[in-house]
Amino acid sequence: AQSVTQLDSHVSVSEGTPVLLRCNYSSSYSPSLFWYVQHPNKGLQLLLKYTSAATLVKGINGFEAEFKKSETSFHLTKPSAHMSDAAEYFCVVSVGWNGGYNKLIFGAGTRLAVHP
Amino acid sequence: NAGVMQNPRHLVRRRGQEARLRCSPMKGHSHVYWYRQLPEEGLKFMVYLQKENIIDESGMPKERFSAEFPKEGPSILRIQQVVRGDSAAYFCASSPGEVEPYEQYFGPGTRLTVT
Protein backbone atom coordinates (compact mmCIF):
# COMPACT_ATOMS: atom_id res chain seq x y z
CA ALA A 1 0.00 0.00 0.00
CA GLN A 2 1.12 3.51 -0.71
CA SER A 3 1.99 5.83 2.17
CA VAL A 4 3.96 8.94 2.95
CA THR A 5 5.87 9.86 6.09
CA GLN A 6 6.98 13.40 6.74
CA LEU A 7 9.75 13.12 9.25
CA ASP A 8 9.37 16.53 10.89
CA SER A 9 6.11 18.07 12.03
CA HIS A 10 7.76 21.48 12.57
CA VAL A 11 10.86 23.06 11.04
CA SER A 12 12.18 26.47 12.01
CA VAL A 13 14.83 28.35 10.02
CA SER A 14 16.22 31.84 9.83
CA GLU A 15 15.58 33.96 6.78
CA GLY A 16 18.31 33.44 4.19
CA THR A 17 19.32 29.98 5.44
CA PRO A 18 18.63 26.68 3.63
CA VAL A 19 15.39 24.75 4.01
CA LEU A 20 15.14 20.96 4.18
CA LEU A 21 11.77 19.23 4.59
CA ARG A 22 12.06 15.46 4.69
CA CYS A 23 9.71 12.94 3.16
CA ASN A 24 9.84 9.15 2.81
CA TYR A 25 7.36 7.19 0.76
CA SER A 26 6.21 3.64 0.39
CA SER A 27 4.84 2.47 -2.92
CA SER A 28 4.32 -0.82 -4.68
CA TYR A 29 4.60 0.88 -8.04
CA SER A 30 6.80 3.48 -9.61
CA PRO A 31 5.30 6.44 -7.80
CA SER A 32 4.25 9.90 -8.80
CA LEU A 33 5.21 12.28 -6.00
CA PHE A 34 4.23 15.84 -5.28
CA TRP A 35 4.87 18.64 -2.83
CA TYR A 36 2.00 21.00 -2.04
CA VAL A 37 2.10 24.15 0.07
CA GLN A 38 -0.78 25.51 2.13
CA HIS A 39 -0.70 29.03 3.50
CA PRO A 40 -2.90 29.77 6.53
CA ASN A 41 -6.60 29.47 5.72
CA LYS A 42 -5.85 29.03 2.06
CA GLY A 43 -6.11 26.20 -0.44
CA LEU A 44 -3.26 24.05 -1.67
CA GLN A 45 -0.77 25.05 -4.29
CA LEU A 46 1.37 22.61 -6.21
CA LEU A 47 5.08 23.29 -5.70
CA LEU A 48 6.50 20.52 -7.85
CA LYS A 49 5.92 16.98 -9.09
CA TYR A 50 7.98 13.91 -9.92
CA THR A 51 6.74 11.58 -12.63
CA SER A 52 9.65 9.22 -13.42
CA ALA A 53 11.55 11.66 -15.60
CA ALA A 54 14.50 13.57 -14.10
CA THR A 55 15.18 12.67 -10.48
CA LEU A 56 15.91 16.28 -9.55
CA VAL A 57 12.73 18.27 -9.89
CA LYS A 58 12.58 22.04 -9.87
CA GLY A 59 9.45 23.78 -8.72
CA ILE A 60 8.12 27.23 -8.12
CA ASN A 61 9.57 29.84 -5.75
CA GLY A 62 13.05 28.31 -5.82
CA PHE A 63 12.08 24.95 -4.34
CA GLU A 64 13.38 21.66 -5.62
CA ALA A 65 13.20 18.01 -4.63
CA GLU A 66 15.27 14.95 -5.39
CA PHE A 67 13.77 11.52 -5.91
CA LYS A 68 16.02 8.82 -4.43
CA LYS A 69 14.65 5.37 -5.09
CA SER A 70 17.29 3.58 -3.01
CA GLU A 71 16.33 5.65 0.02
CA THR A 72 12.60 5.92 -0.86
CA SER A 73 12.92 9.63 -0.19
CA PHE A 74 11.67 12.80 -1.81
CA HIS A 75 13.05 15.64 0.32
CA LEU A 76 12.17 19.25 -0.44
CA THR A 77 14.90 21.89 -0.37
CA LYS A 78 15.43 25.57 -0.95
CA PRO A 79 18.83 27.29 -0.77
CA SER A 80 17.62 30.44 0.98
CA ALA A 81 14.42 30.81 2.98
CA HIS A 82 12.18 33.82 2.61
CA MET A 83 9.65 35.05 5.15
CA SER A 84 6.87 34.31 2.68
CA ASP A 85 7.83 30.61 2.71
CA ALA A 86 6.28 30.20 6.15
CA ALA A 87 3.44 27.73 5.57
CA GLU A 88 2.41 24.08 5.85
CA TYR A 89 4.03 21.71 3.36
CA PHE A 90 2.60 18.36 2.31
CA CYS A 91 4.40 15.51 0.63
CA VAL A 92 1.98 13.49 -1.49
CA VAL A 93 2.11 10.17 -3.32
CA SER A 94 -0.27 9.29 -6.10
CA VAL A 95 -2.08 5.98 -6.26
CA GLY A 96 -2.54 5.34 -9.94
CA TRP A 97 -5.49 3.58 -11.49
CA ASN A 98 -6.49 2.90 -15.02
CA GLY A 99 -8.48 5.45 -16.90
CA GLY A 100 -6.91 8.65 -15.73
CA TYR A 101 -7.72 8.48 -12.06
CA ASN A 102 -5.30 8.96 -9.25
CA LYS A 103 -5.98 9.13 -5.55
CA LEU A 104 -3.62 11.32 -3.58
CA ILE A 105 -2.21 10.11 -0.28
CA PHE A 106 -1.06 13.02 1.89
CA GLY A 107 1.60 13.12 4.55
CA ALA A 108 0.73 14.69 7.89
CA GLY A 109 2.43 17.94 6.92
CA THR A 110 5.45 19.95 8.04
CA ARG A 111 4.93 23.43 9.39
CA LEU A 112 7.77 25.70 8.30
CA ALA A 113 8.50 28.79 10.38
CA VAL A 114 10.89 31.43 9.08
CA HIS A 115 12.45 33.88 11.54
CA PRO A 116 14.02 37.24 10.68
CA ASN B 1 -9.58 30.36 -16.83
CA ALA B 2 -11.09 30.38 -13.38
CA GLY B 3 -9.74 27.88 -10.91
CA VAL B 4 -11.69 25.40 -8.84
CA MET B 5 -14.49 27.21 -7.03
CA GLN B 6 -15.91 26.15 -3.71
CA ASN B 7 -18.75 27.68 -1.77
CA PRO B 8 -19.46 28.58 0.83
CA ARG B 9 -15.97 29.29 2.15
CA HIS B 10 -17.19 29.09 5.74
CA LEU B 11 -20.23 27.23 6.98
CA VAL B 12 -21.57 27.02 10.51
CA ARG B 13 -24.13 24.39 11.39
CA ARG B 14 -25.71 23.24 14.62
CA ARG B 15 -25.59 19.58 15.51
CA GLY B 16 -28.25 17.66 13.64
CA GLN B 17 -28.51 20.06 10.70
CA GLU B 18 -27.48 19.32 7.14
CA ALA B 19 -24.41 20.76 5.41
CA ARG B 20 -24.15 21.15 1.64
CA LEU B 21 -20.78 21.95 0.14
CA ARG B 22 -20.43 22.90 -3.51
CA CYS B 23 -17.55 22.52 -5.91
CA SER B 24 -17.29 23.79 -9.46
CA PRO B 25 -14.30 22.19 -11.24
CA MET B 26 -12.00 24.01 -13.60
CA LYS B 27 -13.34 24.47 -17.09
CA GLY B 28 -12.81 21.34 -19.11
CA HIS B 29 -12.23 19.12 -16.08
CA SER B 30 -14.52 16.14 -15.72
CA HIS B 31 -12.96 14.49 -12.66
CA VAL B 32 -13.71 15.71 -9.14
CA TYR B 33 -12.21 14.61 -5.85
CA TRP B 34 -13.22 15.52 -2.30
CA TYR B 35 -10.76 15.54 0.61
CA ARG B 36 -11.21 16.30 4.29
CA GLN B 37 -8.64 17.97 6.51
CA LEU B 38 -9.11 17.63 10.23
CA PRO B 39 -7.32 20.15 12.48
CA GLU B 40 -3.55 19.65 12.53
CA GLU B 41 -3.73 16.78 10.01
CA GLY B 42 -3.09 16.20 6.34
CA LEU B 43 -5.83 15.80 3.79
CA LYS B 44 -7.67 12.49 3.57
CA PHE B 45 -9.30 11.25 0.39
CA MET B 46 -13.06 10.88 0.57
CA VAL B 47 -14.55 10.32 -2.87
CA TYR B 48 -13.81 10.50 -6.59
CA LEU B 49 -16.52 11.31 -9.11
CA GLN B 50 -16.95 11.77 -12.80
CA LYS B 51 -20.05 13.29 -14.32
CA GLU B 52 -23.09 11.38 -12.98
CA ASN B 53 -20.89 8.60 -11.58
CA ILE B 54 -19.25 7.82 -8.27
CA ILE B 55 -16.05 5.98 -9.13
CA ASP B 56 -14.44 5.51 -5.72
CA GLU B 57 -16.03 6.35 -2.38
CA SER B 58 -13.70 4.27 -0.26
CA GLY B 59 -12.86 7.25 1.96
CA MET B 60 -16.42 8.30 2.69
CA PRO B 61 -17.93 7.55 6.10
CA LYS B 62 -20.58 4.90 5.66
CA GLU B 63 -23.39 6.98 7.13
CA ARG B 64 -24.61 10.57 6.73
CA PHE B 65 -22.19 11.48 3.92
CA SER B 66 -23.04 11.49 0.24
CA ALA B 67 -21.66 13.08 -2.91
CA GLU B 68 -22.87 13.72 -6.40
CA PHE B 69 -21.63 15.30 -9.61
CA PRO B 70 -24.64 15.84 -11.86
CA LYS B 71 -24.56 16.31 -15.59
CA GLU B 72 -25.20 20.01 -15.09
CA GLY B 73 -24.03 22.07 -12.15
CA PRO B 74 -21.47 21.71 -9.40
CA SER B 75 -20.46 18.69 -7.42
CA ILE B 76 -22.17 18.52 -4.03
CA LEU B 77 -20.88 16.97 -0.82
CA ARG B 78 -23.76 16.50 1.57
CA ILE B 79 -23.48 15.77 5.27
CA GLN B 80 -26.69 14.93 7.07
CA GLN B 81 -27.24 15.30 10.82
CA VAL B 82 -23.85 16.88 11.38
CA VAL B 83 -21.90 16.17 14.57
CA ARG B 84 -19.01 18.08 16.17
CA GLY B 85 -16.53 15.61 14.71
CA ASP B 86 -17.50 16.73 11.20
CA SER B 87 -15.87 20.10 11.84
CA ALA B 88 -13.06 20.27 9.31
CA ALA B 89 -11.90 21.86 6.10
CA TYR B 90 -13.29 20.16 3.02
CA PHE B 91 -11.32 20.54 -0.18
CA CYS B 92 -12.39 19.79 -3.69
CA ALA B 93 -9.94 19.11 -6.49
CA SER B 94 -10.44 18.59 -10.19
CA SER B 95 -8.41 17.14 -12.99
CA PRO B 96 -8.83 16.76 -16.73
CA GLY B 97 -8.34 13.04 -16.28
CA GLU B 98 -6.68 12.46 -19.59
CA VAL B 99 -3.13 13.69 -19.06
CA GLU B 100 -0.60 12.02 -16.78
CA PRO B 101 0.10 12.36 -13.99
CA TYR B 102 -3.49 13.46 -13.71
CA GLU B 103 -2.52 16.51 -11.72
CA GLN B 104 -5.19 17.72 -9.37
CA TYR B 105 -6.02 21.39 -8.89
CA PHE B 106 -7.43 22.34 -5.51
CA GLY B 107 -10.09 24.79 -4.54
CA PRO B 108 -9.81 27.12 -1.52
CA GLY B 109 -11.83 24.79 0.69
CA THR B 110 -14.95 25.06 2.80
CA ARG B 111 -14.41 25.32 6.53
CA LEU B 112 -17.28 23.64 8.34
CA THR B 113 -17.86 24.39 11.99
CA VAL B 114 -20.45 22.39 13.91
CA THR B 115 -21.65 24.00 17.11
XYZ file of C-alpha atoms in Angstrom:
231
model
C 0.000 0.000 0.000
C 1.122 3.508 -0.707
C 1.990 5.825 2.170
C 3.961 8.938 2.949
C 5.873 9.859 6.094
C 6.981 13.400 6.742
C 9.754 13.125 9.252
C 9.373 16.530 10.893
C 6.106 18.073 12.029
C 7.761 21.479 12.568
C 10.856 23.058 11.043
C 12.179 26.469 12.013
C 14.827 28.346 10.020
C 16.221 31.836 9.830
C 15.584 33.964 6.776
C 18.311 33.437 4.195
C 19.316 29.978 5.441
C 18.629 26.679 3.629
C 15.389 24.754 4.010
C 15.145 20.963 4.184
C 11.774 19.231 4.585
C 12.056 15.465 4.695
C 9.706 12.937 3.158
C 9.844 9.148 2.813
C 7.361 7.194 0.757
C 6.207 3.643 0.387
C 4.837 2.472 -2.923
C 4.320 -0.820 -4.677
C 4.605 0.878 -8.039
C 6.805 3.476 -9.606
C 5.300 6.439 -7.805
C 4.248 9.899 -8.798
C 5.209 12.283 -6.003
C 4.225 15.844 -5.275
C 4.870 18.639 -2.829
C 2.005 21.002 -2.041
C 2.098 24.154 0.067
C -0.777 25.514 2.130
C -0.697 29.030 3.501
C -2.902 29.769 6.526
C -6.604 29.471 5.724
C -5.855 29.027 2.057
C -6.109 26.198 -0.441
C -3.264 24.053 -1.666
C -0.774 25.053 -4.292
C 1.370 22.608 -6.213
C 5.077 23.288 -5.695
C 6.499 20.520 -7.852
C 5.922 16.984 -9.093
C 7.984 13.912 -9.922
C 6.738 11.576 -12.630
C 9.653 9.221 -13.417
C 11.555 11.661 -15.597
C 14.502 13.570 -14.103
C 15.180 12.672 -10.480
C 15.915 16.285 -9.546
C 12.733 18.270 -9.890
C 12.583 22.039 -9.872
C 9.447 23.779 -8.722
C 8.117 27.229 -8.121
C 9.569 29.835 -5.752
C 13.050 28.310 -5.821
C 12.075 24.952 -4.343
C 13.383 21.661 -5.623
C 13.199 18.012 -4.625
C 15.267 14.954 -5.392
C 13.768 11.519 -5.907
C 16.020 8.816 -4.429
C 14.652 5.367 -5.092
C 17.286 3.577 -3.015
C 16.331 5.649 0.017
C 12.603 5.923 -0.862
C 12.922 9.626 -0.188
C 11.665 12.804 -1.815
C 13.050 15.638 0.317
C 12.168 19.253 -0.444
C 14.903 21.885 -0.370
C 15.431 25.574 -0.952
C 18.830 27.293 -0.774
C 17.622 30.438 0.979
C 14.419 30.809 2.983
C 12.181 33.824 2.614
C 9.649 35.046 5.146
C 6.867 34.314 2.676
C 7.832 30.612 2.709
C 6.276 30.196 6.150
C 3.440 27.727 5.572
C 2.407 24.079 5.853
C 4.026 21.711 3.359
C 2.597 18.365 2.308
C 4.399 15.510 0.631
C 1.976 13.494 -1.493
C 2.110 10.175 -3.325
C -0.275 9.292 -6.096
C -2.078 5.978 -6.264
C -2.545 5.343 -9.935
C -5.491 3.577 -11.489
C -6.489 2.904 -15.024
C -8.475 5.453 -16.899
C -6.911 8.653 -15.726
C -7.725 8.477 -12.059
C -5.296 8.957 -9.249
C -5.976 9.129 -5.549
C -3.617 11.324 -3.581
C -2.207 10.109 -0.276
C -1.056 13.016 1.891
C 1.598 13.116 4.553
C 0.729 14.694 7.891
C 2.431 17.937 6.917
C 5.450 19.952 8.037
C 4.925 23.429 9.387
C 7.768 25.704 8.301
C 8.502 28.793 10.379
C 10.891 31.427 9.081
C 12.448 33.881 11.538
C 14.024 37.236 10.685
C -9.583 30.363 -16.834
C -11.091 30.375 -13.375
C -9.737 27.875 -10.909
C -11.687 25.402 -8.835
C -14.488 27.206 -7.026
C -15.914 26.148 -3.711
C -18.750 27.680 -1.766
C -19.458 28.581 0.830
C -15.966 29.293 2.153
C -17.190 29.090 5.740
C -20.225 27.230 6.980
C -21.574 27.018 10.513
C -24.131 24.386 11.388
C -25.712 23.241 14.622
C -25.589 19.577 15.510
C -28.254 17.664 13.639
C -28.507 20.059 10.699
C -27.481 19.322 7.140
C -24.413 20.758 5.414
C -24.150 21.149 1.644
C -20.784 21.950 0.138
C -20.433 22.896 -3.509
C -17.549 22.522 -5.915
C -17.285 23.789 -9.464
C -14.304 22.191 -11.244
C -12.000 24.010 -13.600
C -13.339 24.470 -17.091
C -12.808 21.338 -19.109
C -12.230 19.116 -16.077
C -14.523 16.139 -15.725
C -12.964 14.491 -12.664
C -13.714 15.712 -9.139
C -12.210 14.613 -5.845
C -13.217 15.523 -2.295
C -10.763 15.543 0.614
C -11.212 16.300 4.294
C -8.639 17.971 6.508
C -9.114 17.626 10.227
C -7.320 20.153 12.476
C -3.545 19.652 12.529
C -3.727 16.784 10.011
C -3.092 16.200 6.343
C -5.829 15.798 3.792
C -7.675 12.486 3.566
C -9.295 11.250 0.388
C -13.062 10.881 0.571
C -14.547 10.317 -2.870
C -13.815 10.498 -6.586
C -16.519 11.309 -9.111
C -16.951 11.773 -12.797
C -20.050 13.288 -14.323
C -23.090 11.379 -12.977
C -20.886 8.601 -11.580
C -19.250 7.821 -8.274
C -16.045 5.980 -9.125
C -14.440 5.511 -5.716
C -16.030 6.348 -2.378
C -13.700 4.266 -0.257
C -12.865 7.247 1.964
C -16.422 8.296 2.691
C -17.930 7.550 6.104
C -20.584 4.898 5.664
C -23.387 6.980 7.126
C -24.608 10.565 6.735
C -22.186 11.476 3.916
C -23.039 11.489 0.235
C -21.656 13.080 -2.911
C -22.870 13.721 -6.400
C -21.634 15.298 -9.610
C -24.643 15.841 -11.861
C -24.564 16.311 -15.586
C -25.199 20.007 -15.095
C -24.033 22.073 -12.149
C -21.471 21.713 -9.401
C -20.463 18.688 -7.422
C -22.174 18.517 -4.027
C -20.884 16.973 -0.825
C -23.761 16.501 1.565
C -23.480 15.770 5.266
C -26.689 14.931 7.070
C -27.237 15.301 10.816
C -23.849 16.880 11.383
C -21.898 16.172 14.569
C -19.011 18.076 16.166
C -16.529 15.609 14.713
C -17.503 16.730 11.198
C -15.872 20.102 11.840
C -13.055 20.268 9.315
C -11.905 21.860 6.101
C -13.292 20.155 3.017
C -11.321 20.539 -0.177
C -12.388 19.792 -3.687
C -9.936 19.105 -6.493
C -10.444 18.593 -10.189
C -8.410 17.136 -12.995
C -8.834 16.755 -16.727
C -8.338 13.045 -16.279
C -6.683 12.458 -19.589
C -3.126 13.687 -19.060
C -0.596 12.020 -16.778
C 0.104 12.363 -13.987
C -3.489 13.463 -13.706
C -2.523 16.509 -11.722
C -5.195 17.719 -9.367
C -6.024 21.387 -8.886
C -7.428 22.336 -5.510
C -10.094 24.794 -4.537
C -9.808 27.122 -1.521
C -11.826 24.795 0.689
C -14.953 25.057 2.802
C -14.408 25.322 6.531
C -17.277 23.640 8.338
C -17.861 24.392 11.993
C -20.446 22.392 13.913
C -21.651 23.995 17.111
